[in-house]
PDB file of C-alpha atoms in Angstrom:
ATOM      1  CA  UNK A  28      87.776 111.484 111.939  1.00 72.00           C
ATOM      2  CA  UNK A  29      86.866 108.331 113.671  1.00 86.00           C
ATOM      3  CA  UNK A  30      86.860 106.595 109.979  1.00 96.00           C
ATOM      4  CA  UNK A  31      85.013 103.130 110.712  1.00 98.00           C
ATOM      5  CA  UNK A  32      84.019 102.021 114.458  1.00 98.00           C
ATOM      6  CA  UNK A  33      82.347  98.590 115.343  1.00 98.00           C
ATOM      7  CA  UNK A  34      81.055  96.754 118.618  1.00 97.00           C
ATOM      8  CA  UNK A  35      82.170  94.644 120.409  1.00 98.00           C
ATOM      9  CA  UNK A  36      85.732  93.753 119.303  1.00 97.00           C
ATOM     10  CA  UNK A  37      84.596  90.219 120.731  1.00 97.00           C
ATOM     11  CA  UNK A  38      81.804  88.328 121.671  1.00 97.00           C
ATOM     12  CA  UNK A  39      80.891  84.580 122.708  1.00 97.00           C
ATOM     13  CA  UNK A  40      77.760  83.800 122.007  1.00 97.00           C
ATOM     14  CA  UNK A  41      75.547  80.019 122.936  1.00 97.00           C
ATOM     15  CA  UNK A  42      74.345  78.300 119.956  1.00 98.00           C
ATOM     16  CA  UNK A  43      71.358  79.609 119.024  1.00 97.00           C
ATOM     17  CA  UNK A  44      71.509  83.182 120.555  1.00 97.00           C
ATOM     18  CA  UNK A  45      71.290  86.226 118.844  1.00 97.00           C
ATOM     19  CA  UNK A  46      73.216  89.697 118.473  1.00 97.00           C
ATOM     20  CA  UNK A  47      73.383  92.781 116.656  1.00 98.00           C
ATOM     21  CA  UNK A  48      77.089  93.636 115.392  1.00 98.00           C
ATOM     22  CA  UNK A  49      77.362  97.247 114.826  1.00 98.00           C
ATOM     23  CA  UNK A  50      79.431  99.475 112.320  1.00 98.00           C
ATOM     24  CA  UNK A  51      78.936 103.124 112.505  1.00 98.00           C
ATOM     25  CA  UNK A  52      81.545 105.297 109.715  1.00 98.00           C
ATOM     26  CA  UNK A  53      81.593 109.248 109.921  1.00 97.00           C
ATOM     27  CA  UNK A  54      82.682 110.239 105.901  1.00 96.00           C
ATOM     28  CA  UNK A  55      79.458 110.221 104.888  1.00 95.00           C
ATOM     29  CA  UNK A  56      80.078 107.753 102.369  1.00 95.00           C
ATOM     30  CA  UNK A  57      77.122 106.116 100.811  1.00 95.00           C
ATOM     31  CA  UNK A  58      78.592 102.688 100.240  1.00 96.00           C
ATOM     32  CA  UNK A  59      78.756 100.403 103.206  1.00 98.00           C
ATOM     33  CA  UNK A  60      79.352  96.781 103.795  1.00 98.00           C
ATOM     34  CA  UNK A  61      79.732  93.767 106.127  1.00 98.00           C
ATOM     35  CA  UNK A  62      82.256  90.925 105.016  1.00 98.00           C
ATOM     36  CA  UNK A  63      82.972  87.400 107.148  1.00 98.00           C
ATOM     37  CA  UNK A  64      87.292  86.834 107.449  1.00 97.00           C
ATOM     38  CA  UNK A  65      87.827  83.219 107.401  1.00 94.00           C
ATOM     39  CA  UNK A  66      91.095  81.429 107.679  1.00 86.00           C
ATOM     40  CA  UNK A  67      92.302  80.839 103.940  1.00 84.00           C
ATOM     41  CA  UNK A  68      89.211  82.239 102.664  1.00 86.00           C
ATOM     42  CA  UNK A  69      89.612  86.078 101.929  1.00 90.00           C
ATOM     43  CA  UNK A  70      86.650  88.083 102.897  1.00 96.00           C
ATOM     44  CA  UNK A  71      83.252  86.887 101.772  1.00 96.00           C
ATOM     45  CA  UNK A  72      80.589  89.697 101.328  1.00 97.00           C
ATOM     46  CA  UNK A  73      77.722  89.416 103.522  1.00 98.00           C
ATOM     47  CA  UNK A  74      75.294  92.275 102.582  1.00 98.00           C
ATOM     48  CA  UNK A  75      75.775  95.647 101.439  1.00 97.00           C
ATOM     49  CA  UNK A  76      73.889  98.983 101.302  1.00 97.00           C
ATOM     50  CA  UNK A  77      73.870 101.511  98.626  1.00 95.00           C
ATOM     51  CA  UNK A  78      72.232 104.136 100.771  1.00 95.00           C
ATOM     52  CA  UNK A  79      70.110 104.884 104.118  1.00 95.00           C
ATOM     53  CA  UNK A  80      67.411 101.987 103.338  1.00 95.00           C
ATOM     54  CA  UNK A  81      68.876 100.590 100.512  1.00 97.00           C
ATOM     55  CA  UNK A  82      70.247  97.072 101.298  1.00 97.00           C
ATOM     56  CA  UNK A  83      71.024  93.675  99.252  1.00 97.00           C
ATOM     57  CA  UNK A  84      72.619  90.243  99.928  1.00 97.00           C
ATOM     58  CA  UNK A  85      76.227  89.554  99.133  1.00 96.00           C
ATOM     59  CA  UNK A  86      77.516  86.264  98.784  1.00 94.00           C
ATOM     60  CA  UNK A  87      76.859  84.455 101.783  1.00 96.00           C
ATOM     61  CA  UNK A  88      73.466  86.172 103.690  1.00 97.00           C
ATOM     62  CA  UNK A  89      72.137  83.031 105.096  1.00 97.00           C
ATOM     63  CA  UNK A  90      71.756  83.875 108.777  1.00 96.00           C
ATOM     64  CA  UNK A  91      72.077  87.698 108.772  1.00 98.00           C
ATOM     65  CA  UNK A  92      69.916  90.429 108.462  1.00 98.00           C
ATOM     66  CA  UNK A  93      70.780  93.912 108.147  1.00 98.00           C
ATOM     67  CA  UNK A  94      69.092  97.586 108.386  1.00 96.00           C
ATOM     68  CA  UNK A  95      70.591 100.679 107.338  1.00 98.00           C
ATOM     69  CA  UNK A  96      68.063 103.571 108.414  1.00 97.00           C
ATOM     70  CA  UNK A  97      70.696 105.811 108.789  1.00 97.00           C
ATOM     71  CA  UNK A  98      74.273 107.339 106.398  1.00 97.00           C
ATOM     72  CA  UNK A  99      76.106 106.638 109.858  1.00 97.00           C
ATOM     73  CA  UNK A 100      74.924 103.225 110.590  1.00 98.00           C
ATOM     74  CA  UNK A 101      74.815 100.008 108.923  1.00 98.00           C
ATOM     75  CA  UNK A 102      74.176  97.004 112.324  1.00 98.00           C
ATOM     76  CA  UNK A 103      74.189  93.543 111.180  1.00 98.00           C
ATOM     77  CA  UNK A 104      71.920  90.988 113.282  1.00 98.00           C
ATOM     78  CA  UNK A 105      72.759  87.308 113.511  1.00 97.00           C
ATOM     79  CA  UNK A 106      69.428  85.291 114.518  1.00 90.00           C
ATOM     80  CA  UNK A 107      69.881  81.575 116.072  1.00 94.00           C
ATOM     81  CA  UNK A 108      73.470  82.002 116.288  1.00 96.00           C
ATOM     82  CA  UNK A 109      75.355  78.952 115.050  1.00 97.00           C
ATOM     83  CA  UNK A 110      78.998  77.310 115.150  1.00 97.00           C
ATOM     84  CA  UNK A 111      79.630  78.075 111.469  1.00 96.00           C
ATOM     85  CA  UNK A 112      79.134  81.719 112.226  1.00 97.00           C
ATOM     86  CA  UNK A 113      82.469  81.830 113.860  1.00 97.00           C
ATOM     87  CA  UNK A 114      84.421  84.087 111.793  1.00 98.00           C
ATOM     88  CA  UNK A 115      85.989  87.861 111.953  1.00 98.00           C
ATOM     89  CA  UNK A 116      83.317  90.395 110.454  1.00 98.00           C
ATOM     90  CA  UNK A 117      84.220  93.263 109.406  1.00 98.00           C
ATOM     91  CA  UNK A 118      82.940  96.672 108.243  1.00 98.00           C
ATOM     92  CA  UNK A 119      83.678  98.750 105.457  1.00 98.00           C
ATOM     93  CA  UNK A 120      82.576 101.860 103.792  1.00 97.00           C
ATOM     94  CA  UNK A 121      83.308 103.959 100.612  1.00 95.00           C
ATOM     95  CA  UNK A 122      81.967 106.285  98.229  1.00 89.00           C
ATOM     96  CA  UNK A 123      81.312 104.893  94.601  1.00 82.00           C
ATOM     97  CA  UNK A 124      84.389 102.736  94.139  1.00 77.00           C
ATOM     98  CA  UNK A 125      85.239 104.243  90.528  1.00 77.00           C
ATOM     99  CA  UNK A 126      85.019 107.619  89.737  1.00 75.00           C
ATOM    100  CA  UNK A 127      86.735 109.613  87.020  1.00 73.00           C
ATOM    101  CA  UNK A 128      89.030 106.564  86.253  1.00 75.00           C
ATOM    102  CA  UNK A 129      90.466 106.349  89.533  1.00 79.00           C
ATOM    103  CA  UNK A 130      89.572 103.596  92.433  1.00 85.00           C
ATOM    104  CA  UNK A 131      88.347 105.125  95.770  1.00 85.00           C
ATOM    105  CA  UNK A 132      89.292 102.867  98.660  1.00 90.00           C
ATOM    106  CA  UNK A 133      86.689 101.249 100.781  1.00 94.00           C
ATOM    107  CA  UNK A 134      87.677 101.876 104.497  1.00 96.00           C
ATOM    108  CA  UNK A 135      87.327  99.363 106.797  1.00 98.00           C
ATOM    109  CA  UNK A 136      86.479  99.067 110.587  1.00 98.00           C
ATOM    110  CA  UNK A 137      88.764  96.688 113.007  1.00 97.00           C
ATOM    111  CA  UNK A 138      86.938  93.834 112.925  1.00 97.00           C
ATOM    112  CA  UNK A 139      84.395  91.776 115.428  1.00 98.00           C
ATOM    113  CA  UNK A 140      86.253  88.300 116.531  1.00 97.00           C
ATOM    114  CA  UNK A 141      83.015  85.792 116.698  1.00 97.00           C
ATOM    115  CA  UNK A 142      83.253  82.694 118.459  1.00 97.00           C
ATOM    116  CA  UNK A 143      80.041  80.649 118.866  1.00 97.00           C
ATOM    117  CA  UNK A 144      80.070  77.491 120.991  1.00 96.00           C
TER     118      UNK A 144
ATOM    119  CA  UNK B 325      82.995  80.593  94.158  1.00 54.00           C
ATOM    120  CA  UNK B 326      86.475  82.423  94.944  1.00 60.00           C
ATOM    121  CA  UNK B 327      86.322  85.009  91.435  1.00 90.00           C
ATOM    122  CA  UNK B 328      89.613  86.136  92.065  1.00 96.00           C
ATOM    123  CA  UNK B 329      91.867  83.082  92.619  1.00 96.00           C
ATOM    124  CA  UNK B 330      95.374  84.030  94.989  1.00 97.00           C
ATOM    125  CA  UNK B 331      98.441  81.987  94.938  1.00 97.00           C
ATOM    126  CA  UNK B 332     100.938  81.304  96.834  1.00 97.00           C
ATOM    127  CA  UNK B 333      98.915  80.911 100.260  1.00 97.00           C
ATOM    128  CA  UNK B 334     101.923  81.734 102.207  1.00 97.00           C
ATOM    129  CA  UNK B 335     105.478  82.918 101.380  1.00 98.00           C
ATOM    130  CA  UNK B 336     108.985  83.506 103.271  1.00 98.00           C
ATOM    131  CA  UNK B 337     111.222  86.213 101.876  1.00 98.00           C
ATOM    132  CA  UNK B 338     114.553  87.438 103.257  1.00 98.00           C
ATOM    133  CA  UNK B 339     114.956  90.821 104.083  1.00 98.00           C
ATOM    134  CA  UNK B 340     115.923  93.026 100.787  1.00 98.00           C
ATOM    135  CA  UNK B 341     114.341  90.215  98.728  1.00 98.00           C
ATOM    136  CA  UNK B 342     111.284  90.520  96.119  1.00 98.00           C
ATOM    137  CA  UNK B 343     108.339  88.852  96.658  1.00 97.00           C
ATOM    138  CA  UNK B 344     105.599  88.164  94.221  1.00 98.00           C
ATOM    139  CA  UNK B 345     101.627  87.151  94.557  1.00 98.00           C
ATOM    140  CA  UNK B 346      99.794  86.065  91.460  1.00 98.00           C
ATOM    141  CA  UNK B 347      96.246  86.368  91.075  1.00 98.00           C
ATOM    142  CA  UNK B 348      93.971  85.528  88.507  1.00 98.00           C
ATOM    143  CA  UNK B 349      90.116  86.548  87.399  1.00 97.00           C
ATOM    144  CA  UNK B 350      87.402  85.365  84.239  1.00 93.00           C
ATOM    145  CA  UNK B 351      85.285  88.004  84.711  1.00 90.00           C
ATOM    146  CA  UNK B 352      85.872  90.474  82.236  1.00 89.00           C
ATOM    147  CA  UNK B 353      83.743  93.331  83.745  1.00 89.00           C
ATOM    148  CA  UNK B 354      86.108  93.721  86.820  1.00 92.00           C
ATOM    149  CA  UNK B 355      86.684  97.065  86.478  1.00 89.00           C
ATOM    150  CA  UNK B 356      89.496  98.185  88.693  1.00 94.00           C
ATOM    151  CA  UNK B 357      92.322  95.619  91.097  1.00 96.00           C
ATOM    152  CA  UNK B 358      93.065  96.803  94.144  1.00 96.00           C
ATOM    153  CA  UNK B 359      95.604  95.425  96.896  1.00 98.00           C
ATOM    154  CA  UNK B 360      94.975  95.378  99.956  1.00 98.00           C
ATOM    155  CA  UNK B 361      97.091  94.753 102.861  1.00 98.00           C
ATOM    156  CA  UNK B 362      96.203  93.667 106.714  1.00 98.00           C
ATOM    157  CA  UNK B 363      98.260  93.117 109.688  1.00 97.00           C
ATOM    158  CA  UNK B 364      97.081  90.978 112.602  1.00 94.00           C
ATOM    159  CA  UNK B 365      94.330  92.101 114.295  1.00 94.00           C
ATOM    160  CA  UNK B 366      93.392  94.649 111.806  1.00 96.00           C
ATOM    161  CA  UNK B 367      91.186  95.647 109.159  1.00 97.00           C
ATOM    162  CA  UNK B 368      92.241  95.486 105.324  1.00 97.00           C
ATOM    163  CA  UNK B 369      93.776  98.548 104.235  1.00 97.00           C
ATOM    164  CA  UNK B 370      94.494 100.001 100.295  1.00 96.00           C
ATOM    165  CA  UNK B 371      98.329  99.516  99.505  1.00 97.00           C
ATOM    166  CA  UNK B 372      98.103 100.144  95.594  1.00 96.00           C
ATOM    167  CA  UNK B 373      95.193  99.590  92.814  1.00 96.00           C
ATOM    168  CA  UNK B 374      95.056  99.568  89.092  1.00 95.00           C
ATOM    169  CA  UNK B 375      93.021 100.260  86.430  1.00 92.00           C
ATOM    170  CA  UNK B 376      92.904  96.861  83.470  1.00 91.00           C
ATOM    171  CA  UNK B 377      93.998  99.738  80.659  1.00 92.00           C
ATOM    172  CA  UNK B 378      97.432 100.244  82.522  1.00 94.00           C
ATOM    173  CA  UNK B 379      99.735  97.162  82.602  1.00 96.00           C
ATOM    174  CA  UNK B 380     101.934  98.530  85.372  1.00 97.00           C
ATOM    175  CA  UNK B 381     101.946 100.610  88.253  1.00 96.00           C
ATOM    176  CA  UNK B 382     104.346 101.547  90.912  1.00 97.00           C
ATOM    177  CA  UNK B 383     104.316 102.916  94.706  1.00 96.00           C
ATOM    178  CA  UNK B 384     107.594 103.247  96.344  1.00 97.00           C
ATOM    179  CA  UNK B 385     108.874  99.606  96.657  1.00 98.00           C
ATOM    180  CA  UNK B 386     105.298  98.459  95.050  1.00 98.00           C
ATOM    181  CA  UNK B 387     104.127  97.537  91.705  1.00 97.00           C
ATOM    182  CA  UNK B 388     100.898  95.754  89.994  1.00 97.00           C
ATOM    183  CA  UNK B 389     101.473  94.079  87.133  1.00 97.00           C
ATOM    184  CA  UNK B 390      98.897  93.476  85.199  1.00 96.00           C
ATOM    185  CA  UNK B 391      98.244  91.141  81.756  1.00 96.00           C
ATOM    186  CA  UNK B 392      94.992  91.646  80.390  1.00 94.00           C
ATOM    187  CA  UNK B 393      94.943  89.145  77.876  1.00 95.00           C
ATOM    188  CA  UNK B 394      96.165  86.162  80.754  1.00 96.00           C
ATOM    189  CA  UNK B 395      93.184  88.191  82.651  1.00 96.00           C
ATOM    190  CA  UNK B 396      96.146  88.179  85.437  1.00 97.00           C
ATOM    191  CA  UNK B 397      97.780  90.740  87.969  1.00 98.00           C
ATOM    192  CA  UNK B 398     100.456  90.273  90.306  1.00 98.00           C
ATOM    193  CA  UNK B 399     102.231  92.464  93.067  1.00 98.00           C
ATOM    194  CA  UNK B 400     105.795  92.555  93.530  1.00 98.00           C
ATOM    195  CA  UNK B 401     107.176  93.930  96.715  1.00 98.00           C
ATOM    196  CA  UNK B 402     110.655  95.160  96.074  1.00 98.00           C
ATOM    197  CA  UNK B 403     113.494  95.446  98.920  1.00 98.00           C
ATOM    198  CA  UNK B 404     110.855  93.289 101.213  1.00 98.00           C
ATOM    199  CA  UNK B 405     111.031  94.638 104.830  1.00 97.00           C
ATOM    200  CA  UNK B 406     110.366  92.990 107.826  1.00 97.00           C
ATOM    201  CA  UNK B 407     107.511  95.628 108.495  1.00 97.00           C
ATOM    202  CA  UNK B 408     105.916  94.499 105.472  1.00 98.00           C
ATOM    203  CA  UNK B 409     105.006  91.086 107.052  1.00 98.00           C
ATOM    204  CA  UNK B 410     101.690  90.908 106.500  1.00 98.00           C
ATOM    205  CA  UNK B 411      98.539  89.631 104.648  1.00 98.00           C
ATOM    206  CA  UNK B 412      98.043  90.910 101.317  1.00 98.00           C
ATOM    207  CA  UNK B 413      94.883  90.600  99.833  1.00 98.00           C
ATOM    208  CA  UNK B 414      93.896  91.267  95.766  1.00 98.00           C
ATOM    209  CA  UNK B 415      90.475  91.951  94.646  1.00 97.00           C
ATOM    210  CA  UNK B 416      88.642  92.874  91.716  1.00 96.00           C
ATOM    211  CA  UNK B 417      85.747  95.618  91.643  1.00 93.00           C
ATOM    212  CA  UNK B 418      82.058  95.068  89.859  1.00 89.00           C
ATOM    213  CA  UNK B 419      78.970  97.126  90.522  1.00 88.00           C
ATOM    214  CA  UNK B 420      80.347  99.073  93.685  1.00 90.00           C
ATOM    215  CA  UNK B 421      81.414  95.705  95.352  1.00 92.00           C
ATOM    216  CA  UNK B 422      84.723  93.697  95.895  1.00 94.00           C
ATOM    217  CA  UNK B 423      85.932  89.870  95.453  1.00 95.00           C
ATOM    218  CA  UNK B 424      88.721  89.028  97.035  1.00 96.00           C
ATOM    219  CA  UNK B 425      91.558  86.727  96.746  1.00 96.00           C
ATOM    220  CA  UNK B 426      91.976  84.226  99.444  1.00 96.00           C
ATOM    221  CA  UNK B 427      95.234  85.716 100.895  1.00 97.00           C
ATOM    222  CA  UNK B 428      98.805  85.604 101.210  1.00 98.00           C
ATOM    223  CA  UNK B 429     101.229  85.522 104.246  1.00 97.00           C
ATOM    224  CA  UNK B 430     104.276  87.222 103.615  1.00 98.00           C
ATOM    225  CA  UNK B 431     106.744  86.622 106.241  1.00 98.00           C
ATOM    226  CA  UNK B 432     109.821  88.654 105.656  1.00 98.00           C
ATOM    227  CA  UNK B 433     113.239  87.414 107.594  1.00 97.00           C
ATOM    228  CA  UNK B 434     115.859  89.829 109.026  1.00 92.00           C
TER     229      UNK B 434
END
């Protein structure tokens, strides 16, 4: 098992370019997510999916969109690409995070290392 | 707004030493606290989670703590290692998603 890939591990982008991040996971878990790592901030949900084209906005969406067509994959696309983008993202997936009284850990990928200048 | 509020932001711990993160949440329908724990340049990873009808659990040389009625948890790490130098991470589940705690360094000295 693979668990949780994503590409690139790191990217420089121009102000205002664009990119797809992508996050592909092979358990076959419905759950999947994208969270920004800032210094001193935790991890801020982006947007998450509940299934192949199911998808909602986390906490912070503004200036992301994502698509899940697919169990596999979950890419998330950054339009106009600005400075306060810069951040870690990172993928996760799970299955339902409760079940039966017992928490089921949401596996994450290794991270994308943004820098946007 | 940070749900889950982390303290201290960093900490330094000699080896064989305890070390203890506090966090603290107001919503009540959190339904389960998990830790997590990252090392640089990785992902988060699950060291130990608890349920809010269980006010302590332990894994080897870890244990949540957790006070219901303070709507507060804490992790001690017992006998602190210097491979346990890491960032640890607590969070609180709601509606298949997780808030997290703003982290905490733990440096442990050998």
């Amino acid at each position: 098992n693979a668990g949780v890939t994503q590409t690139p591990k790191f990217r420089i982008l121009k102000i205002g370019q664009s990119m797809t991040l992508q996050c592909t996971q092979d358990m076959n878990h419905n759950y999947m997510y994208w969270y920004r790592q800032d210094p001193g901030m935790g991890l801020k949900l982006i947007y998450y999916s509940v299934g192949a084209g199911i998808t909602d906005k986390g906490e912070v969406p503004n200036g992301y969109n994502v698509s899940r067509s697919t169990t596999e994959d979950f890419p998330l696309r950054l339009e106009l690409a600005a400075p306060s983008q810069t951040s870690v993202y990172f993928c996760a997936s799970s299955p339902e995070l409760g079940t039966g009284g017992f928490y089921n850990e949401q596996f994450f990928g290794p991270g994308t290392r943004l820098t946007v200048l | 707004q940070q749900q889950v509020k982390q303290s201290p932001q960093s900490l330094i711990v000699q080896k064989g030493g305890i070390s203890i993160i506090n966090c603290a949440y107001e919503n009540t329908a959190f339904d389960y606290f998990p830790w997590y724990q990252q090392f640089p340049g990785k992902g988060p990873a699950l060291l130990i989670a608890i349920r809010p009808d269980v006010s302590e659990k332990k894994e080897g040389r870890f244990t949540i703590s957790f006070n219901k009625s303070a709507k507060q948890f804490s992790l001690h790490i017992m006998d602190s290692q210097p491979g346990d130098s890491a960032t640890y991470f607590c969070a609180a589940t709601w509606d298949n998603k997780l808030s997290f705690g703003a982290g905490t360094t733990v440096t442990v000295r050998a």
